[in-house]
């Protein structure tokens, strides 16, 4: 099973700040890494597919990068509505696995 | 508009059984693989099970293998999860999720149905 480790677990940030969340895989997964946003009491929402591909309807301040074992989700100019927990997910091999989540708090 | 609506979550005693359903609409259901993903209260996301578009291939997390069975009825646009020998650690919000293909990303999620295993 491929283990995904996110960092940090929690971050408190101010609006307009740039945020970087990392996801490290226990073995190479190519670009089969996806990012989701989950707001309180809501279902997860797809933000980025295949490491860096944007999703229609997702604000352009969200971007992704990386390949192999190291991946990054970047949020430029954070907005109050971005308060959520962010998860990475790998689809390279069974079983699909998720990172433990990164909770963003807006100051 | 794609919609996934789960149902069937209740309070059940340890050792009991339960069947969850997910009603799909807004897309050609039998073109896509489907998953169950769960989230224990205050915890992260855990993949549970995957079924291919035709139901011919199924996969399970080790934590539920031998106790849970995933199935689908393409004539009813429905996904199911039969849960047997339930344990306290199965307590979670269960989501059905649509795969973009077989073992891709999840482009749509339901709102979840809560299963509580407690005496």
Tab-separated table of N, CA and C in Angstrom, chain A residues 1 32 34 36 38 41-46 48-50 55 87 89-100, chain B residues 35 37 39 43-47 50 59-62 93 95 100-112:
chain	number	residue	atom	x	y	z
A	1	UNK	N	0.834	-1.188	0.000
A	1	UNK	CA	0.000	0.000	0.000
A	1	UNK	C	0.882	1.256	0.000
A	32	UNK	N	-0.053	10.474	-10.757
A	32	UNK	CA	-1.383	10.001	-10.339
A	32	UNK	C	-1.745	10.494	-8.951
A	34	UNK	N	-3.976	13.516	-6.791
A	34	UNK	CA	-5.096	14.446	-6.918
A	34	UNK	C	-5.325	15.129	-5.581
A	36	UNK	N	-8.095	17.349	-3.042
A	36	UNK	CA	-9.492	17.636	-2.718
A	36	UNK	C	-9.553	18.647	-1.576
A	38	UNK	N	-12.171	19.843	1.522
A	38	UNK	CA	-13.376	19.496	2.260
A	38	UNK	C	-13.659	20.575	3.301
A	41	UNK	N	-18.709	19.949	7.268
A	41	UNK	CA	-20.039	19.397	6.979
A	41	UNK	C	-20.342	19.331	5.483
A	42	UNK	N	-19.304	19.279	4.671
A	42	UNK	CA	-19.501	19.121	3.234
A	42	UNK	C	-18.712	17.912	2.727
A	43	UNK	N	-19.087	17.452	1.550
A	43	UNK	CA	-18.349	16.382	0.898
A	43	UNK	C	-17.060	16.933	0.312
A	44	UNK	N	-16.064	16.073	0.091
A	44	UNK	CA	-14.845	16.531	-0.585
A	44	UNK	C	-15.155	17.023	-1.998
A	45	UNK	N	-14.351	17.972	-2.433
A	45	UNK	CA	-14.494	18.571	-3.763
A	45	UNK	C	-13.147	18.503	-4.464
A	46	UNK	N	-13.149	18.040	-5.710
A	46	UNK	CA	-11.918	17.926	-6.485
A	46	UNK	C	-11.358	19.303	-6.819
A	48	UNK	N	-7.580	19.621	-7.937
A	48	UNK	CA	-6.506	19.436	-8.907
A	48	UNK	C	-6.457	17.955	-9.261
A	49	UNK	N	-6.322	17.631	-10.531
A	49	UNK	CA	-6.169	16.246	-10.967
A	49	UNK	C	-4.808	16.038	-11.591
A	50	UNK	N	-4.314	14.796	-11.463
A	50	UNK	CA	-3.019	14.427	-12.051
A	50	UNK	C	-1.931	15.473	-11.769
A	55	UNK	N	-9.063	22.168	-12.672
A	55	UNK	CA	-10.433	21.676	-12.759
A	55	UNK	C	-11.348	22.860	-13.071
A	87	UNK	N	-6.912	17.284	1.193
A	87	UNK	CA	-6.421	15.910	1.125
A	87	UNK	C	-5.786	15.636	-0.229
A	89	UNK	N	-4.608	12.378	-2.767
A	89	UNK	CA	-5.122	11.030	-3.060
A	89	UNK	C	-4.333	10.467	-4.228
A	90	UNK	N	-3.886	9.210	-4.103
A	90	UNK	CA	-3.158	8.590	-5.206
A	90	UNK	C	-4.003	7.506	-5.860
A	91	UNK	N	-3.945	7.493	-7.205
A	91	UNK	CA	-4.667	6.486	-7.975
A	91	UNK	C	-3.701	5.656	-8.821
A	92	UNK	N	-2.456	5.627	-8.395
A	92	UNK	CA	-1.453	4.878	-9.158
A	92	UNK	C	-1.641	3.380	-9.026
A	93	UNK	N	-2.016	2.932	-7.831
A	93	UNK	CA	-2.187	1.502	-7.616
A	93	UNK	C	-3.196	1.257	-6.508
A	94	UNK	N	-3.751	0.032	-6.532
A	94	UNK	CA	-4.684	-0.369	-5.492
A	94	UNK	C	-3.925	-0.753	-4.224
A	95	UNK	N	-4.455	-0.431	-3.044
A	95	UNK	CA	-5.669	0.346	-2.851
A	95	UNK	C	-5.436	1.839	-3.025
A	96	UNK	N	-6.433	2.576	-3.489
A	96	UNK	CA	-6.293	4.035	-3.492
A	96	UNK	C	-6.078	4.501	-2.050
A	97	UNK	N	-5.245	5.495	-1.866
A	97	UNK	CA	-4.993	5.987	-0.518
A	97	UNK	C	-5.053	7.508	-0.489
A	98	UNK	N	-5.314	8.022	0.711
A	98	UNK	CA	-5.387	9.458	0.945
A	98	UNK	C	-4.309	9.867	1.947
A	99	UNK	N	-3.872	11.117	1.842
A	99	UNK	CA	-3.078	11.688	2.902
A	99	UNK	C	-3.949	11.911	4.125
A	100	UNK	N	-3.320	12.226	5.240
A	100	UNK	CA	-4.064	12.361	6.507
A	100	UNK	C	-4.837	13.681	6.581
B	35	UNK	N	-16.964	3.970	-6.265
B	35	UNK	CA	-16.274	3.664	-5.013
B	35	UNK	C	-17.162	3.981	-3.813
B	37	UNK	N	-16.165	5.439	0.000
B	37	UNK	CA	-15.116	6.044	0.828
B	37	UNK	C	-15.768	6.438	2.143
B	39	UNK	N	-15.487	8.161	6.294
B	39	UNK	CA	-14.804	9.151	7.129
B	39	UNK	C	-15.334	9.017	8.550
B	43	UNK	N	-12.159	12.448	11.636
B	43	UNK	CA	-10.970	11.817	11.045
B	43	UNK	C	-10.885	12.079	9.548
B	44	UNK	N	-9.872	11.497	8.914
B	44	UNK	CA	-9.653	11.687	7.491
B	44	UNK	C	-10.433	10.702	6.625
B	45	UNK	N	-10.147	10.758	5.335
B	45	UNK	CA	-10.838	9.919	4.358
B	45	UNK	C	-10.165	8.552	4.253
B	46	UNK	N	-10.998	7.493	4.179
B	46	UNK	CA	-10.494	6.129	4.046
B	46	UNK	C	-11.238	5.452	2.912
B	47	UNK	N	-10.514	4.990	1.913
B	47	UNK	CA	-11.132	4.244	0.822
B	47	UNK	C	-11.625	2.893	1.339
B	50	UNK	N	-14.182	-0.598	-4.362
B	50	UNK	CA	-14.270	-0.176	-5.768
B	50	UNK	C	-14.973	-1.262	-6.574
B	59	UNK	N	-12.950	-4.630	-5.467
B	59	UNK	CA	-11.763	-4.547	-4.633
B	59	UNK	C	-12.165	-3.948	-3.289
B	60	UNK	N	-11.410	-4.334	-2.254
B	60	UNK	CA	-11.754	-3.919	-0.901
B	60	UNK	C	-10.517	-3.519	-0.107
B	61	UNK	N	-10.711	-2.603	0.820
B	61	UNK	CA	-9.677	-2.325	1.807
B	61	UNK	C	-9.533	-3.540	2.714
B	62	UNK	N	-8.320	-3.762	3.197
B	62	UNK	CA	-8.089	-4.911	4.087
B	62	UNK	C	-8.993	-4.850	5.312
B	93	UNK	N	-19.101	8.258	8.317
B	93	UNK	CA	-19.934	8.770	7.229
B	93	UNK	C	-19.442	8.084	5.960
B	95	UNK	N	-19.431	7.727	1.973
B	95	UNK	CA	-19.670	8.436	0.729
B	95	UNK	C	-19.585	7.470	-0.447
B	100	UNK	N	-13.499	8.741	-12.556
B	100	UNK	CA	-13.444	9.262	-13.913
B	100	UNK	C	-13.203	8.117	-14.906
B	101	UNK	N	-12.684	7.024	-14.409
B	101	UNK	CA	-12.451	5.845	-15.246
B	101	UNK	C	-12.370	4.689	-14.274
B	102	UNK	N	-11.469	3.723	-14.447
B	102	UNK	CA	-11.207	2.690	-13.452
B	102	UNK	C	-9.896	3.046	-12.757
B	103	UNK	N	-9.967	3.353	-11.466
B	103	UNK	CA	-8.808	3.779	-10.671
B	103	UNK	C	-8.236	5.091	-11.202
B	104	UNK	N	-9.103	6.096	-11.175
B	104	UNK	CA	-8.686	7.459	-11.480
B	104	UNK	C	-9.031	8.336	-10.298
B	105	UNK	N	-9.335	9.572	-10.585
B	105	UNK	CA	-9.727	10.466	-9.496
B	105	UNK	C	-11.250	10.453	-9.347
B	106	UNK	N	-11.716	11.004	-8.210
B	106	UNK	CA	-13.140	11.032	-7.905
B	106	UNK	C	-13.685	12.399	-8.293
B	107	UNK	N	-14.476	12.448	-9.346
B	107	UNK	CA	-14.943	13.756	-9.796
B	107	UNK	C	-16.250	14.189	-9.143
B	108	UNK	N	-17.009	13.249	-8.605
B	108	UNK	CA	-18.236	13.593	-7.886
B	108	UNK	C	-18.382	12.722	-6.648
B	109	UNK	N	-18.896	13.335	-5.588
B	109	UNK	CA	-19.135	12.657	-4.319
B	109	UNK	C	-20.585	12.889	-3.894
B	110	UNK	N	-21.154	11.920	-3.184
B	110	UNK	CA	-22.442	12.143	-2.561
B	110	UNK	C	-22.290	12.931	-1.280
B	111	UNK	N	-23.389	13.117	-0.589
B	111	UNK	CA	-23.366	13.870	0.660
B	111	UNK	C	-23.065	12.980	1.864
B	112	UNK	N	-23.098	11.684	1.664
B	112	UNK	CA	-22.751	10.742	2.713
B	112	UNK	C	-23.957	10.260	3.509
